[in-house]
Coordinates of C-alpha atoms and ligand atoms in Angstrom, one line a residue:
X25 CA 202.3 109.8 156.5
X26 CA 202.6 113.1 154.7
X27 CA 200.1 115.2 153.9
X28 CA 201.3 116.6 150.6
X29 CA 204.5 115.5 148.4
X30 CA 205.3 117.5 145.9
X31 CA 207.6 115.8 143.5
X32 CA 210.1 116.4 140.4
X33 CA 209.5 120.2 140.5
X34 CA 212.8 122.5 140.2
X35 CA 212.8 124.1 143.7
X36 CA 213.5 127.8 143.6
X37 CA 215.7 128.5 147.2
X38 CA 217.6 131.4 147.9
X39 CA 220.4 131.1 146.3
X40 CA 219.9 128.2 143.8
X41 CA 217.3 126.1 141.7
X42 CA 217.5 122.4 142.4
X43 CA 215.5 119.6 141.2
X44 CA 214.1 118.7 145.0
X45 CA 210.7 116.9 146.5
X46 CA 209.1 118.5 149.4
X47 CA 206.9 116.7 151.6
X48 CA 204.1 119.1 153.8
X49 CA 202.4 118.0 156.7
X50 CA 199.6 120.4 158.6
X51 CA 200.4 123.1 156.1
X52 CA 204.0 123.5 156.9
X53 CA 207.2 122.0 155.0
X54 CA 208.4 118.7 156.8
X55 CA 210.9 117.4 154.7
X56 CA 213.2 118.3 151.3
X57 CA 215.1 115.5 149.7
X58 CA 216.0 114.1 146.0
X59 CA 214.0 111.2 145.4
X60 CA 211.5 111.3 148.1
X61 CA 209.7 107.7 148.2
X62 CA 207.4 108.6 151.6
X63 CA 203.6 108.0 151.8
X64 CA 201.5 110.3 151.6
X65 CA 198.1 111.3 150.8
X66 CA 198.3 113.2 147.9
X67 CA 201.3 113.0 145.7
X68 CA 201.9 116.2 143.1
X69 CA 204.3 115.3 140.1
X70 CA 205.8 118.5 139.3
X71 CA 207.7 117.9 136.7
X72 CA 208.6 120.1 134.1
X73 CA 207.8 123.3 136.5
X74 CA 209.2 125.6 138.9
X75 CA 208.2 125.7 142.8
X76 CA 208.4 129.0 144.0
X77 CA 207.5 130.3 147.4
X78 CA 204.3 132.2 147.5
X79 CA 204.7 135.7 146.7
X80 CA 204.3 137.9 149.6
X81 CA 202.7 141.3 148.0
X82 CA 203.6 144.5 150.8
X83 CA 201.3 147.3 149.3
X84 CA 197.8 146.2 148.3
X85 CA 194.5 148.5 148.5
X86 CA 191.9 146.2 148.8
X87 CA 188.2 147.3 149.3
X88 CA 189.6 151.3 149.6
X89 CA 188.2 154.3 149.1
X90 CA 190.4 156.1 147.0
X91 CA 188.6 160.4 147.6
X92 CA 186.0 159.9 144.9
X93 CA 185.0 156.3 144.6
X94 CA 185.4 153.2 146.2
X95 CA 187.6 150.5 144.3
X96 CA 185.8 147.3 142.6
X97 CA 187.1 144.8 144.9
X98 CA 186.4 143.3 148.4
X99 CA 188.7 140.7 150.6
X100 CA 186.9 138.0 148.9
X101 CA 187.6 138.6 145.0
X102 CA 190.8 141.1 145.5
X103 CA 192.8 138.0 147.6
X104 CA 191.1 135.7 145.0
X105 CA 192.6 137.6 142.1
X106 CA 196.2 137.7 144.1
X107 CA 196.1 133.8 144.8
X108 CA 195.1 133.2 141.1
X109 CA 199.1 135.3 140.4
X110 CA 200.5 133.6 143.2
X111 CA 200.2 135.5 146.0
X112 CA 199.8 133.8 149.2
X113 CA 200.1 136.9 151.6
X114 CA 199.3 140.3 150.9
X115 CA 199.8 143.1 153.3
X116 CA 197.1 146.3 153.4
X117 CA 196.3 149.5 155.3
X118 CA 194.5 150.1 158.0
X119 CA 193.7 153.6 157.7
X120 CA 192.7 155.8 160.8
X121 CA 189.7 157.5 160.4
X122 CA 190.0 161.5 161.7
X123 CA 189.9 161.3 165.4
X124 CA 190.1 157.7 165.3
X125 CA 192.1 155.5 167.8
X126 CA 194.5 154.0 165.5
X127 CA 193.9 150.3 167.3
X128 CA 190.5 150.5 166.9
X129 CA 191.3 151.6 162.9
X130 CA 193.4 147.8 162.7
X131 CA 190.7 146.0 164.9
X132 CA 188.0 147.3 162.0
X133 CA 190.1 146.8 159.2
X134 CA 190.9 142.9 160.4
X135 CA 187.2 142.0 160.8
X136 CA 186.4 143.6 157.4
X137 CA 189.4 141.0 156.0
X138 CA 189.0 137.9 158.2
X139 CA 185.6 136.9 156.7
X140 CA 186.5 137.2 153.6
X141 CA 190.6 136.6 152.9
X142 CA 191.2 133.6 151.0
X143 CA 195.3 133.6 151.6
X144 CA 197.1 135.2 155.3
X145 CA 197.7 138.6 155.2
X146 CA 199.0 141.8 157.5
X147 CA 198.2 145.2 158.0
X148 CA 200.4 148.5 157.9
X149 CA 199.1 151.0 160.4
X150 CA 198.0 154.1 158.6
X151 CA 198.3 156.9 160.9
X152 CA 196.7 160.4 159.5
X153 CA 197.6 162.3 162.9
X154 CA 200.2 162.2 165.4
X155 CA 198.1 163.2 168.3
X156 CA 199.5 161.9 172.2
X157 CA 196.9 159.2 171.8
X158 CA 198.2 158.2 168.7
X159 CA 201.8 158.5 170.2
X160 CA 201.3 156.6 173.1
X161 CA 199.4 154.0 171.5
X162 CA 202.8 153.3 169.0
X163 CA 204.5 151.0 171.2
X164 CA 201.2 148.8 172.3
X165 CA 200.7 148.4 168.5
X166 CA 203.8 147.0 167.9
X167 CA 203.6 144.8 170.8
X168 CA 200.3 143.5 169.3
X169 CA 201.9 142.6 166.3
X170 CA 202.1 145.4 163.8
X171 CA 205.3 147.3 163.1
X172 CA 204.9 149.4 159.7
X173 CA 203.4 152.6 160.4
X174 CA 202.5 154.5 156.8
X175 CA 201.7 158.0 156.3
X176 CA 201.5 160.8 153.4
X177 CA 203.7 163.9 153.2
X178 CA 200.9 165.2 150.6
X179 CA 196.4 165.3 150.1
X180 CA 196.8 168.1 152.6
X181 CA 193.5 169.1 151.5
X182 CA 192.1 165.8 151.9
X183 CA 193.7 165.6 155.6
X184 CA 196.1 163.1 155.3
X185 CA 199.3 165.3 154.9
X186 CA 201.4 165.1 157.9
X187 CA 203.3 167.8 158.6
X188 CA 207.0 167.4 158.8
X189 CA 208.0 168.0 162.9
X190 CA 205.1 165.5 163.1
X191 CA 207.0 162.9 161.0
X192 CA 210.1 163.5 163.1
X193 CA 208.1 163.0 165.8
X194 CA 206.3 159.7 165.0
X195 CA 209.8 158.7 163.3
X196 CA 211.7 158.9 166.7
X197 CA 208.7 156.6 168.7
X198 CA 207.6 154.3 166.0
X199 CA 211.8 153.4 165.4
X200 CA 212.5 153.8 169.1
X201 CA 210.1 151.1 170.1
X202 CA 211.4 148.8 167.6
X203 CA 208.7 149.6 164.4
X204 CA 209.4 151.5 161.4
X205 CA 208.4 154.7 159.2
X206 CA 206.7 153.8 155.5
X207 CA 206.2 157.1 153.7
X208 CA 204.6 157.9 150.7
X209 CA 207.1 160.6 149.6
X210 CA 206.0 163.6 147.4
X211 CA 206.2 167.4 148.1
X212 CA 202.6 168.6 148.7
X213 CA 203.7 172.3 147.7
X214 CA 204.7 170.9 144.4
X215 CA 201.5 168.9 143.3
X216 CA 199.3 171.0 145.1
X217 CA 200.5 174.3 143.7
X218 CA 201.1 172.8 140.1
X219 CA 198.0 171.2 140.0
X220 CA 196.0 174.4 141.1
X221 CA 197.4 176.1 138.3
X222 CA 196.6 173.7 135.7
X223 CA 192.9 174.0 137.1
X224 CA 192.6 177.7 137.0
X225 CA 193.3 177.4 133.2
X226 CA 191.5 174.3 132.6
X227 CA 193.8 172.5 132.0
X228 CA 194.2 169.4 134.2
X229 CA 193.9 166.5 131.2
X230 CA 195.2 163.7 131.3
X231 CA 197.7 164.9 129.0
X232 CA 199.1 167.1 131.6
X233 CA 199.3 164.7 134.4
X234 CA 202.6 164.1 134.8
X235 CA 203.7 167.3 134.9
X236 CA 201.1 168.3 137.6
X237 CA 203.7 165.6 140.1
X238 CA 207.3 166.4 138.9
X239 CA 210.1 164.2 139.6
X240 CA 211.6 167.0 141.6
X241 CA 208.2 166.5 144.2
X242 CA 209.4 163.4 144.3
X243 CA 213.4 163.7 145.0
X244 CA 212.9 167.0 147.2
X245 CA 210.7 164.5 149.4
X246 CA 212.9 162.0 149.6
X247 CA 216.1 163.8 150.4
X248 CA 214.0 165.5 153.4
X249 CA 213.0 162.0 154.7
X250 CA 216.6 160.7 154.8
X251 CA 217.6 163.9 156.4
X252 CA 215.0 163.2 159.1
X253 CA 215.2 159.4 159.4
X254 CA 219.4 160.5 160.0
X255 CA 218.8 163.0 162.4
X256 CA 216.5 160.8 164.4
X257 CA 218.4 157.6 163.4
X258 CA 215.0 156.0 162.7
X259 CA 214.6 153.5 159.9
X260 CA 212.7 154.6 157.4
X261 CA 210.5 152.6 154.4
X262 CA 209.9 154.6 150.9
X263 CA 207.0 153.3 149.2
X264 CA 206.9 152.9 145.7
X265 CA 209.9 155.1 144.2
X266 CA 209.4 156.1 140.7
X267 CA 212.7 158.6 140.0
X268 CA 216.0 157.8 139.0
X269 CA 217.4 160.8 141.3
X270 CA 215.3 159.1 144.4
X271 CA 217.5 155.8 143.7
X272 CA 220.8 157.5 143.7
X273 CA 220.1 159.4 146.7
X274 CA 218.7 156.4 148.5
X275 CA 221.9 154.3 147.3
X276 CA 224.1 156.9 148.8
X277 CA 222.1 157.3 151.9
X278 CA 222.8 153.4 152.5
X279 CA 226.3 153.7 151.9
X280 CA 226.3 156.0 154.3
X281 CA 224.9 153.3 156.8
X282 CA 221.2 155.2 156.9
X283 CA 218.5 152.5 157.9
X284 CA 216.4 153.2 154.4
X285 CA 214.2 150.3 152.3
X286 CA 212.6 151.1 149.6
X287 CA 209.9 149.7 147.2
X288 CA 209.1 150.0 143.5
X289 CA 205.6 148.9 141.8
X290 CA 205.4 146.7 138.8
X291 CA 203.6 149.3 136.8
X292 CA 207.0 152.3 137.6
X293 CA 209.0 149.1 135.6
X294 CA 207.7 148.8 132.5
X295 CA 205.0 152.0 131.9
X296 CA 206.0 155.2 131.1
X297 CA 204.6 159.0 131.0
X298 CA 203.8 158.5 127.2
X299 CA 200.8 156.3 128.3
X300 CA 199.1 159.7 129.7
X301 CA 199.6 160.6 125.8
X302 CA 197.2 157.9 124.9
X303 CA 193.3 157.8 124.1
X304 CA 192.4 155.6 126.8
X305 CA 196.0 157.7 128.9
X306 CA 193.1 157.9 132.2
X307 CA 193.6 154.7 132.9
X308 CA 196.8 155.5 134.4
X309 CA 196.4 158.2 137.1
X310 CA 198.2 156.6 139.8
X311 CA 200.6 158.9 142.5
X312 CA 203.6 159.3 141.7
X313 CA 203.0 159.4 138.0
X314 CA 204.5 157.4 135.4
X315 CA 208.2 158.0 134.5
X316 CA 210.4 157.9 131.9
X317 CA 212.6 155.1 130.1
X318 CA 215.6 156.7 132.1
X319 CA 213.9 156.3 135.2
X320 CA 212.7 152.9 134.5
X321 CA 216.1 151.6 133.8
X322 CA 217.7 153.5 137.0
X323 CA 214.6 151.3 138.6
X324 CA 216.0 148.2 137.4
X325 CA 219.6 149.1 138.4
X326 CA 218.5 150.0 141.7
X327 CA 216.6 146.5 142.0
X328 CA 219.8 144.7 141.2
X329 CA 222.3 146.6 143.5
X330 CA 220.1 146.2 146.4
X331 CA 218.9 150.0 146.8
X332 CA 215.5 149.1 146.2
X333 CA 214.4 145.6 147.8
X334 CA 211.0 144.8 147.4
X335 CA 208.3 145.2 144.2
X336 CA 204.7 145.2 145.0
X337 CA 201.8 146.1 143.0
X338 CA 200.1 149.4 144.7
X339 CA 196.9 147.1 143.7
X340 CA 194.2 149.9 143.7
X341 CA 191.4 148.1 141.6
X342 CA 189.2 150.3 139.7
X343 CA 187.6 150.2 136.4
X344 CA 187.2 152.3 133.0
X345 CA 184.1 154.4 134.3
X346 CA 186.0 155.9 137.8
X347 CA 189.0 157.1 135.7
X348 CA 187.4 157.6 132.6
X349 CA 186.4 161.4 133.5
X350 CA 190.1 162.2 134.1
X351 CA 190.1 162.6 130.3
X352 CA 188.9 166.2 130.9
X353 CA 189.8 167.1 134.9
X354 CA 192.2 164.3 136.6
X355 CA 191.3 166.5 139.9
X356 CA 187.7 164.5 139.9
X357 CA 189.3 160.7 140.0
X358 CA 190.8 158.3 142.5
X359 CA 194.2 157.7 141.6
X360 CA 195.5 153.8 142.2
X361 CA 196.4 150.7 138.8
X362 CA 195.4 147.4 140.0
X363 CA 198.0 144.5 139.3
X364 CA 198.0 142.1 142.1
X365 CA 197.4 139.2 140.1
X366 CA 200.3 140.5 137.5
X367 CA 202.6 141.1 140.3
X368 CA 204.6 137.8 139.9
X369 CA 203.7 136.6 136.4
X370 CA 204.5 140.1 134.7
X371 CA 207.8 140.7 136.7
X372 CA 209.2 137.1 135.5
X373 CA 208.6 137.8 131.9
X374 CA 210.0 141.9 132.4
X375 CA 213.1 140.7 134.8
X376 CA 213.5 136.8 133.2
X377 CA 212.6 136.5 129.6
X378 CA 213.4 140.5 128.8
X379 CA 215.9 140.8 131.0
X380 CA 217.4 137.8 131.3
X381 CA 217.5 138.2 135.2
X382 CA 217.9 134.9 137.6
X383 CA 214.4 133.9 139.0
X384 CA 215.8 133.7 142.3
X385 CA 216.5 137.8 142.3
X386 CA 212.9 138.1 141.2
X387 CA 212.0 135.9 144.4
X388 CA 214.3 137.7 146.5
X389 CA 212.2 141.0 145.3
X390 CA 209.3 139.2 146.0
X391 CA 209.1 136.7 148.7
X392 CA 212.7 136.8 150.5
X393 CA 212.9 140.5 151.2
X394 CA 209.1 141.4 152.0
X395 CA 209.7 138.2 154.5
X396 CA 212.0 139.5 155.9
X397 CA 211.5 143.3 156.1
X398 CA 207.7 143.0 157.5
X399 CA 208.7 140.4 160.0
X400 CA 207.3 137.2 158.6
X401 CA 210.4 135.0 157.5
X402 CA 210.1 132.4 160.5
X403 CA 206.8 131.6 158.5
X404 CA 206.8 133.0 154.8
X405 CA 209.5 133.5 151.9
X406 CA 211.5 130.7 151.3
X407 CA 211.1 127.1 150.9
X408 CA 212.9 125.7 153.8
X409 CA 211.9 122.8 156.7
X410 CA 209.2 124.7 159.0
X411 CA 207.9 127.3 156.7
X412 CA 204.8 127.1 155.4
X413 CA 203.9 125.5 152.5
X414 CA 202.7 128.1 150.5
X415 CA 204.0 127.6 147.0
X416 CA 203.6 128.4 142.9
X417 CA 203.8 125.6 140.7
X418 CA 204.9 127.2 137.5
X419 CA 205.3 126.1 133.9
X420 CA 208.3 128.4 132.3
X421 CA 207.8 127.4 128.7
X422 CA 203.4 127.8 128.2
X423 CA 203.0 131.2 126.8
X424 CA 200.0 133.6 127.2
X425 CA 198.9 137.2 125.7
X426 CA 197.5 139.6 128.0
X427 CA 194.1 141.1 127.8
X428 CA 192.1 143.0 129.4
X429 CA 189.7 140.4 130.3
X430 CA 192.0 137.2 131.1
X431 CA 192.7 137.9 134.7
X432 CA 190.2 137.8 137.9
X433 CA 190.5 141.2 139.3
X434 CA 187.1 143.3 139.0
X435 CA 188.4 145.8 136.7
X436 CA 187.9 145.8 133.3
X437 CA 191.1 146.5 131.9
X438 CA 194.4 145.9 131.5
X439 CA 197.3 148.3 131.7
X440 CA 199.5 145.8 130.0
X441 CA 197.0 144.6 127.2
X442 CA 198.9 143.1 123.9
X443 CA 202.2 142.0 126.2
X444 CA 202.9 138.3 125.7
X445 CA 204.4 136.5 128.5
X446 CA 206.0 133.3 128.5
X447 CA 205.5 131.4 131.7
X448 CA 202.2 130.4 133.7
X449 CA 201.2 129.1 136.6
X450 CA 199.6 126.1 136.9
X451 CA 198.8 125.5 140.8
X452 CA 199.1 127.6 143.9
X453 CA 199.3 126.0 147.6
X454 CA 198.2 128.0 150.6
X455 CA 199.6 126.6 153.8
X456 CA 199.8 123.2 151.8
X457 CA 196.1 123.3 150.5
X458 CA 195.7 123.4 146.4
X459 CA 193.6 127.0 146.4
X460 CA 194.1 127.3 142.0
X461 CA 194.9 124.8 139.5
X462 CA 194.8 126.7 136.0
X463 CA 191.8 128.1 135.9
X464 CA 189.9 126.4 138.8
X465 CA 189.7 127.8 142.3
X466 CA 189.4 125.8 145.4
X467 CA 190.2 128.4 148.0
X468 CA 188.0 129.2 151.0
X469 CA 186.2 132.5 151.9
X470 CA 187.7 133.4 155.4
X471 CA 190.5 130.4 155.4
X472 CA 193.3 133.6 155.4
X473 CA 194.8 133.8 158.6
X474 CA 196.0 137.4 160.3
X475 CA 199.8 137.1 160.1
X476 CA 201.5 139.5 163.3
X477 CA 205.1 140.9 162.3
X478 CA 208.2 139.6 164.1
X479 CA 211.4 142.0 164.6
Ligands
URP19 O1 197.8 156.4 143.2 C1 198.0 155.5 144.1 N1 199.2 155.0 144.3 N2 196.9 155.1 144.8 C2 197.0 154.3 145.9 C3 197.3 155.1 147.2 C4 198.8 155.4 147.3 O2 199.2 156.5 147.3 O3 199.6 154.5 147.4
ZN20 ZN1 201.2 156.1 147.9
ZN21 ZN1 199.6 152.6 147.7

């Protein structure tokens, strides 16, 4: 007797959509066949709508302190808001405090999740130092179960800079025992310096935002990395990559065999700088700033050749009144967009309906590659006999505008206000339990489960 069959849905695999039941037993897929005609204890018609594999979102701030306030969420409603976009695993930070023993910075940040978390999720390792504690803790850590190790090559003045022997340093060990480097790449002299001097004139506005973090902060940062991660033949992770120059030289760095992934956000796809030109342009102080058209399409190129390989959202939920003083000084706000619950509905209409993209490249963006990059594809990613059955049931034709109120994430805006999508989810399944159907949520507070990466 199954526990779940999911029936007449048009299954969303790797490489194909086919019209396929799926029978689930203790949370995990048991069976795929046409026709299925097994008993079971619930029985889902799906007919009409796609079944996608749970979206696996790599770079979420959840319950974070952002410099100047703390953002709106906790484990409870942020992993509510994700599993209400369909996303069944998120992976977040856990940041070492200064001084901190890094393990004991992931032991904190997993019992601050595992009361709360209503989907699995993993941690990245934020290291902030590369002290020999720190060092020699590397390999134990990813023994334990963690591999991604993120850091900052800027907010000197905040302390999280670190400095660049230090990143060839913690390059070699963390690759070296089998981890791998996630770097949040812009040139500190750049935004530092720039932004100093808009201050001394008064004049860091909103308006001038974008030019306070230059593309070339970006670029000069990330042709240092690749030099490093080649001279240490480490493999190296670029977090959300906003410049058309970053893509071509992270393209050429992989032709020439260089071990480099990279990420884009949802936002660096479809914003651009002219929203810093608007009224209500606070709203989008986020690091790296928002591009231009040029870059967005060189983002889209390099999601389609394979030099970028994974979206996420950057989800850093806060509301109107933290960013609204960035009208007059953008110096005195936490930068961060929220978006985890957009992450998968927004993307299909940008890369399906506008761009007339397969849904299975979206899912390879989405579920396939952050599977496999963080280590979770013998659970997570794909619909296939012994994964977990974590799925979206999704309708492709019910259409939907959005505003800044219909979604479940605590802040009260929305960056993409007025954008009609075509598409909606109807259900989501969490290890084969029904956690949202339309508007109704039956998740659990705690039921997420701590998810250790495989390499
Ligand atoms: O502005 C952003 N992206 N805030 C979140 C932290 C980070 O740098 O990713
Ligand atoms: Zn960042
Ligand atoms: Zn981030």
């Amino acid at each position: 007797m199954l526990d779940l069959l999911i029936k007449n849905g048009k299954v969303v695999f790797q490489d194909c959509m086919k019209k396929v039941d799926i029978g689930i037993e203790n949370g995990k897929i048991v069976s795929l066949g046409e026709h299925m005609d097994v008993p079971s204890i619930k029985v889902e018609n799906a007919e009409g709508h796609f079944v996608l594999p749970g979206v696996i979102d790599v770079h979420t701030h959840i319950d974070h302190w952002g410099g100047t306030a703390k953002t709106e969420d906790d484990f409870y409603t942020g992993s509510k808001a994700a599993a209400y976009g369909g996303t069944t695993t998120f992976i977040d930070f856990a940041i070492q405090q200064k001084g901190e023993n890094v393990k004991t910075a992931i032991q904190r940040r997993i019992e601050q999740i595992s009361p709360y978390s209503v989907i699995d999720y993993s941690l990245h390792a934020h290291v902030i130092d590369s002290t020999d504690e720190t060092i020699t803790l590397i390999p134990e850590i990813i023994q334990d179960g963690i591999g991604s190790f993120k850091m900052f090559t800027t907010y000197k003045a905040a302390g999280f800079k670190i400095e660049d022997p230090d990143i060839l340093k913690l390059l070699t060990v963390i690759s070296d025992n089998g981890g791998f480097t996630m770097v949040h790449a812009e040139n500190d002299s750049f935004c530092e310096e720039l932004t100093s001097r808009l201050l001394e004139n008064n004049n860091a506005t909103v308006k001038n935002y974008s030019g306070s973090r230059p593309n070339i902060a970006e670029v000069e940062c990330i042709s240092r990395l690749l030099l490093y991660a080649k001279q240490t033949n480490s493999k190296l992770y670029i977090v959300h990559v906003t410049t058309a120059e970053g893509v071509d030289l992270i393209r050429q760095a992989k032709k020439e065999g260089l071990e480099v992934i990279a990420e884009t956000c949802l936002h660096y796809l479809f914003l651009d700088e002219s929203s810093y030109q608007r009224e209500d342009g606070y709203k989008f102080i986020m690091a790296p700033p928002l591009r231009t058209q040029k870059d967005i399409e060189a983002l889209w190129n390099g999601l389609l050749d394979g030099t970028l390989s994974i979206v996420s959202s950057d989800h850093c939920d806060y509301s109107t009144d933290k960013k609204i003083t960035a009208k007059v000084d953008f110096t005195k706000i936490s930068p961060g967009l929220h978006g985890i619950e957009w992450l998968f509905p927004f993307l299909y209409e940008l890369a399906v309906n506008r761009r007339n993209i397969p849904v299975t490249k979206v899912m390879e963006w989405l579920s396939k590659n952050p599977a496999k990059i963080f280590g979770i594809d013998h659970r997570k990613g794909k619909i296939e006999i012994g994964m977990d059955a974590d799925f979206i049931l999704f309708d492709p034709s019910a259409q939907k505008i959005l505003t800044d109120d219909n979604h479940h994430m605590s802040s009260d805006f929305c960056p993409y206000a007025g954008e009609q999508v075509t598409g909606k989810i109807q259900k989501v399944f969490s290890r084969g339990h029904l956690i949202v159907s339309d508007d109704s949520f039956f998740g659990e507070k705690g039921k997420g489960n701590f998810l250790k990466t495989r390499f």
